[in-house]
Amino acid sequence: MAEVLTYTGVTTLDCPAERILDLAAKADLDAAVVVGWTKDGEFYFASSVADGPEVLWLIEIAKKKLLTIGES
């Protein structure tokens, strides 16, 4: 039987939230911020960081990375 590998590069296709959360759980993270929509369409937010400015800083870093995807 062939081994199935998880693609971790940039893609334009959606993937299941469970896959992203599983990869995050295996990443040995020191801190995490989770933002998304529940299956009922409700906004969901959780953070392992209690300090609001630190959470915002993480979100801003993610925003910068998202805006610069594909730039070299």
Short mmCIF file of N, CA, C and O in Angstrom, two decimals:
data_model
loop_
_atom_site.label_atom_id
_atom_site.label_comp_id
_atom_site.label_asym_id
_atom_site.label_seq_id
_atom_site.Cartn_x
_atom_site.Cartn_y
_atom_site.Cartn_z
N MET A 1 0.85 -1.17 0.00
CA MET A 1 0.00 0.00 0.00
C MET A 1 0.90 1.23 0.00
O MET A 1 1.90 1.30 0.69
N ALA A 2 0.53 2.25 -0.76
CA ALA A 2 1.32 3.47 -0.87
C ALA A 2 1.13 4.36 0.35
O ALA A 2 0.08 4.35 0.99
N GLU A 3 2.17 5.13 0.65
CA GLU A 3 2.08 6.09 1.76
C GLU A 3 1.43 7.37 1.24
O GLU A 3 1.78 7.88 0.17
N VAL A 4 0.48 7.90 2.00
CA VAL A 4 -0.19 9.13 1.63
C VAL A 4 0.48 10.29 2.37
O VAL A 4 0.57 10.28 3.59
N LEU A 5 0.97 11.26 1.62
CA LEU A 5 1.65 12.40 2.20
C LEU A 5 0.71 13.60 2.25
O LEU A 5 -0.11 13.79 1.37
N THR A 6 0.86 14.41 3.29
CA THR A 6 0.06 15.62 3.41
C THR A 6 0.80 16.77 2.76
O THR A 6 1.95 17.04 3.10
N TYR A 7 0.15 17.44 1.81
CA TYR A 7 0.75 18.59 1.15
C TYR A 7 0.73 19.77 2.10
O TYR A 7 -0.31 20.12 2.66
N THR A 8 1.87 20.40 2.32
CA THR A 8 1.95 21.51 3.27
C THR A 8 2.32 22.83 2.59
O THR A 8 2.63 23.80 3.26
N GLY A 9 2.28 22.87 1.27
CA GLY A 9 2.61 24.10 0.55
C GLY A 9 1.40 25.00 0.38
O GLY A 9 0.33 24.76 0.93
N VAL A 10 1.59 26.05 -0.40
CA VAL A 10 0.52 27.00 -0.68
C VAL A 10 -0.40 26.41 -1.75
O VAL A 10 0.06 25.84 -2.73
N THR A 11 -1.70 26.55 -1.54
CA THR A 11 -2.68 26.05 -2.50
C THR A 11 -3.88 26.99 -2.56
O THR A 11 -4.11 27.76 -1.61
N THR A 12 -4.62 26.93 -3.63
CA THR A 12 -5.84 27.73 -3.74
C THR A 12 -7.07 26.92 -3.36
O THR A 12 -8.18 27.42 -3.43
N LEU A 13 -6.85 25.68 -2.95
CA LEU A 13 -7.97 24.80 -2.59
C LEU A 13 -8.18 24.78 -1.08
O LEU A 13 -7.21 24.79 -0.31
N ASP A 14 -9.43 24.74 -0.66
CA ASP A 14 -9.74 24.58 0.76
C ASP A 14 -9.39 23.16 1.19
O ASP A 14 -9.38 22.24 0.37
N CYS A 15 -9.13 23.00 2.48
CA CYS A 15 -8.92 21.66 3.02
C CYS A 15 -9.65 21.58 4.36
O CYS A 15 -10.00 22.61 4.94
N PRO A 16 -9.91 20.39 4.84
CA PRO A 16 -10.68 20.23 6.08
C PRO A 16 -9.97 20.88 7.28
O PRO A 16 -8.75 20.78 7.43
N ALA A 17 -10.75 21.53 8.13
CA ALA A 17 -10.21 22.15 9.33
C ALA A 17 -9.49 21.12 10.19
O ALA A 17 -8.46 21.42 10.80
N GLU A 18 -10.00 19.90 10.25
CA GLU A 18 -9.39 18.86 11.05
C GLU A 18 -7.95 18.60 10.62
O GLU A 18 -7.08 18.33 11.45
N ARG A 19 -7.68 18.67 9.33
CA ARG A 19 -6.33 18.44 8.83
C ARG A 19 -5.38 19.54 9.32
O ARG A 19 -4.27 19.27 9.77
N ILE A 20 -5.84 20.79 9.27
CA ILE A 20 -5.02 21.92 9.72
C ILE A 20 -4.78 21.83 11.22
O ILE A 20 -3.66 22.03 11.71
N LEU A 21 -5.82 21.50 11.98
CA LEU A 21 -5.67 21.38 13.43
C LEU A 21 -4.76 20.22 13.81
O LEU A 21 -3.97 20.32 14.76
N ASP A 22 -4.81 19.12 13.05
CA ASP A 22 -3.94 17.98 13.30
C ASP A 22 -2.49 18.36 13.04
O ASP A 22 -1.60 18.03 13.83
N LEU A 23 -2.23 19.07 11.94
CA LEU A 23 -0.87 19.52 11.64
C LEU A 23 -0.36 20.48 12.72
O LEU A 23 0.80 20.40 13.14
N ALA A 24 -1.22 21.35 13.21
CA ALA A 24 -0.84 22.29 14.27
C ALA A 24 -0.52 21.53 15.56
O ALA A 24 0.45 21.85 16.25
N ALA A 25 -1.30 20.51 15.87
CA ALA A 25 -1.06 19.72 17.08
C ALA A 25 0.29 19.00 17.02
O ALA A 25 0.94 18.82 18.04
N LYS A 26 0.73 18.64 15.83
CA LYS A 26 2.00 17.94 15.65
C LYS A 26 3.18 18.91 15.51
O LYS A 26 4.32 18.47 15.46
N ALA A 27 2.93 20.21 15.45
CA ALA A 27 3.98 21.19 15.19
C ALA A 27 4.74 21.62 16.43
O ALA A 27 5.64 22.45 16.34
N ASP A 28 4.40 21.10 17.59
CA ASP A 28 5.08 21.45 18.85
C ASP A 28 5.07 22.96 19.06
O ASP A 28 6.10 23.58 19.32
N LEU A 29 3.89 23.57 18.95
CA LEU A 29 3.75 25.01 19.08
C LEU A 29 3.93 25.47 20.52
O LEU A 29 3.53 24.78 21.46
N ASP A 30 4.48 26.65 20.68
CA ASP A 30 4.60 27.28 21.99
C ASP A 30 3.35 28.11 22.29
O ASP A 30 2.98 28.30 23.44
N ALA A 31 2.72 28.63 21.24
CA ALA A 31 1.51 29.45 21.36
C ALA A 31 0.63 29.20 20.14
O ALA A 31 1.14 28.84 19.07
N ALA A 32 -0.67 29.39 20.31
CA ALA A 32 -1.58 29.17 19.19
C ALA A 32 -2.78 30.11 19.28
O ALA A 32 -3.27 30.41 20.36
N VAL A 33 -3.22 30.55 18.11
CA VAL A 33 -4.44 31.34 17.97
C VAL A 33 -5.29 30.64 16.92
O VAL A 33 -4.80 30.34 15.83
N VAL A 34 -6.53 30.36 17.25
CA VAL A 34 -7.43 29.66 16.33
C VAL A 34 -8.60 30.57 16.02
O VAL A 34 -9.26 31.09 16.93
N VAL A 35 -8.85 30.79 14.73
CA VAL A 35 -9.95 31.63 14.27
C VAL A 35 -10.69 30.86 13.19
O VAL A 35 -10.06 30.26 12.32
N GLY A 36 -12.00 30.87 13.24
CA GLY A 36 -12.74 30.17 12.19
C GLY A 36 -14.23 30.28 12.36
O GLY A 36 -14.73 31.08 13.15
N TRP A 37 -14.92 29.48 11.57
CA TRP A 37 -16.38 29.41 11.60
C TRP A 37 -16.80 28.02 12.05
O TRP A 37 -16.22 27.03 11.60
N THR A 38 -17.78 27.93 12.91
CA THR A 38 -18.32 26.62 13.29
C THR A 38 -19.19 26.12 12.15
O THR A 38 -19.53 26.86 11.22
N LYS A 39 -19.59 24.86 12.23
CA LYS A 39 -20.48 24.30 11.21
C LYS A 39 -21.84 24.98 11.21
O LYS A 39 -22.57 24.92 10.23
N ASP A 40 -22.17 25.67 12.33
CA ASP A 40 -23.42 26.42 12.42
C ASP A 40 -23.27 27.86 11.93
O ASP A 40 -24.20 28.65 12.03
N GLY A 41 -22.08 28.22 11.45
CA GLY A 41 -21.86 29.56 10.92
C GLY A 41 -21.49 30.60 11.97
O GLY A 41 -21.48 31.79 11.69
N GLU A 42 -21.19 30.15 13.19
CA GLU A 42 -20.81 31.06 14.25
C GLU A 42 -19.30 31.31 14.22
O GLU A 42 -18.53 30.40 13.93
N PHE A 43 -18.90 32.54 14.52
CA PHE A 43 -17.49 32.87 14.60
C PHE A 43 -16.87 32.19 15.82
O PHE A 43 -17.48 32.15 16.89
N TYR A 44 -15.66 31.64 15.65
CA TYR A 44 -14.95 30.97 16.74
C TYR A 44 -13.57 31.58 16.88
O TYR A 44 -12.87 31.81 15.90
N PHE A 45 -13.18 31.86 18.12
CA PHE A 45 -11.86 32.39 18.41
C PHE A 45 -11.36 31.78 19.72
O PHE A 45 -12.11 31.73 20.69
N ALA A 46 -10.12 31.34 19.73
CA ALA A 46 -9.49 30.85 20.96
C ALA A 46 -8.00 31.10 20.86
O ALA A 46 -7.43 31.10 19.77
N SER A 47 -7.38 31.33 21.99
CA SER A 47 -5.94 31.56 22.02
C SER A 47 -5.35 30.96 23.27
O SER A 47 -5.94 31.00 24.35
N SER A 48 -4.16 30.42 23.12
CA SER A 48 -3.43 29.91 24.29
C SER A 48 -2.70 31.05 25.00
O SER A 48 -2.19 30.87 26.09
N VAL A 49 -2.67 32.21 24.38
CA VAL A 49 -1.99 33.39 24.92
C VAL A 49 -3.04 34.29 25.57
O VAL A 49 -4.02 34.66 24.93
N ALA A 50 -2.82 34.66 26.83
CA ALA A 50 -3.79 35.50 27.55
C ALA A 50 -3.61 36.99 27.25
O ALA A 50 -4.57 37.75 27.34
N ASP A 51 -2.41 37.39 26.85
CA ASP A 51 -2.09 38.80 26.63
C ASP A 51 -2.64 39.27 25.27
O ASP A 51 -2.17 38.83 24.21
N GLY A 52 -3.65 40.16 25.31
CA GLY A 52 -4.30 40.63 24.09
C GLY A 52 -3.34 41.22 23.06
O GLY A 52 -3.42 40.87 21.87
N PRO A 53 -2.44 42.13 23.45
CA PRO A 53 -1.49 42.66 22.46
C PRO A 53 -0.61 41.59 21.81
O PRO A 53 -0.31 41.68 20.61
N GLU A 54 -0.22 40.58 22.55
CA GLU A 54 0.58 39.48 21.98
C GLU A 54 -0.25 38.69 20.97
O GLU A 54 0.25 38.32 19.90
N VAL A 55 -1.53 38.46 21.28
CA VAL A 55 -2.41 37.76 20.33
C VAL A 55 -2.54 38.60 19.06
O VAL A 55 -2.43 38.07 17.94
N LEU A 56 -2.76 39.89 19.21
CA LEU A 56 -2.88 40.77 18.04
C LEU A 56 -1.59 40.75 17.23
O LEU A 56 -1.63 40.75 16.00
N TRP A 57 -0.44 40.73 17.90
CA TRP A 57 0.84 40.68 17.20
C TRP A 57 0.94 39.39 16.36
O TRP A 57 1.36 39.44 15.21
N LEU A 58 0.54 38.26 16.93
CA LEU A 58 0.54 37.01 16.17
C LEU A 58 -0.37 37.10 14.95
O LEU A 58 -0.01 36.65 13.86
N ILE A 59 -1.53 37.70 15.13
CA ILE A 59 -2.48 37.85 14.01
C ILE A 59 -1.89 38.77 12.94
O ILE A 59 -2.02 38.51 11.74
N GLU A 60 -1.23 39.84 13.34
CA GLU A 60 -0.62 40.77 12.38
C GLU A 60 0.53 40.12 11.62
O GLU A 60 0.70 40.35 10.42
N ILE A 61 1.31 39.28 12.30
CA ILE A 61 2.37 38.54 11.60
C ILE A 61 1.76 37.61 10.56
O ILE A 61 2.22 37.52 9.42
N ALA A 62 0.68 36.91 10.95
CA ALA A 62 -0.01 36.02 10.01
C ALA A 62 -0.56 36.82 8.83
O ALA A 62 -0.47 36.38 7.68
N LYS A 63 -1.12 37.99 9.11
CA LYS A 63 -1.66 38.85 8.05
C LYS A 63 -0.57 39.25 7.06
O LYS A 63 -0.76 39.16 5.85
N LYS A 64 0.59 39.66 7.58
CA LYS A 64 1.70 40.05 6.71
C LYS A 64 2.14 38.88 5.84
O LYS A 64 2.37 39.03 4.64
N LYS A 65 2.26 37.69 6.44
CA LYS A 65 2.66 36.51 5.68
C LYS A 65 1.62 36.18 4.59
O LYS A 65 1.97 35.83 3.48
N LEU A 66 0.35 36.30 4.94
CA LEU A 66 -0.72 36.03 3.97
C LEU A 66 -0.66 37.02 2.80
O LEU A 66 -0.81 36.62 1.64
N LEU A 67 -0.42 38.28 3.11
CA LEU A 67 -0.38 39.31 2.07
C LEU A 67 0.85 39.20 1.17
O LEU A 67 0.84 39.73 0.06
N THR A 68 1.90 38.53 1.65
CA THR A 68 3.12 38.44 0.86
C THR A 68 3.34 37.05 0.26
O THR A 68 4.42 36.80 -0.29
N ILE A 69 2.36 36.18 0.32
CA ILE A 69 2.50 34.86 -0.30
C ILE A 69 2.74 35.04 -1.79
O ILE A 69 2.06 35.80 -2.46
N GLY A 70 3.74 34.36 -2.28
CA GLY A 70 4.04 34.42 -3.70
C GLY A 70 5.04 35.49 -4.07
O GLY A 70 5.56 35.51 -5.18
N GLU A 71 5.34 36.42 -3.16
CA GLU A 71 6.35 37.43 -3.44
C GLU A 71 7.72 36.86 -3.13
O GLU A 71 7.91 36.12 -2.20
N SER A 72 8.69 37.24 -3.93
CA SER A 72 10.06 36.77 -3.69
C SER A 72 10.98 37.94 -3.50
O SER A 72 10.87 38.95 -4.07
#
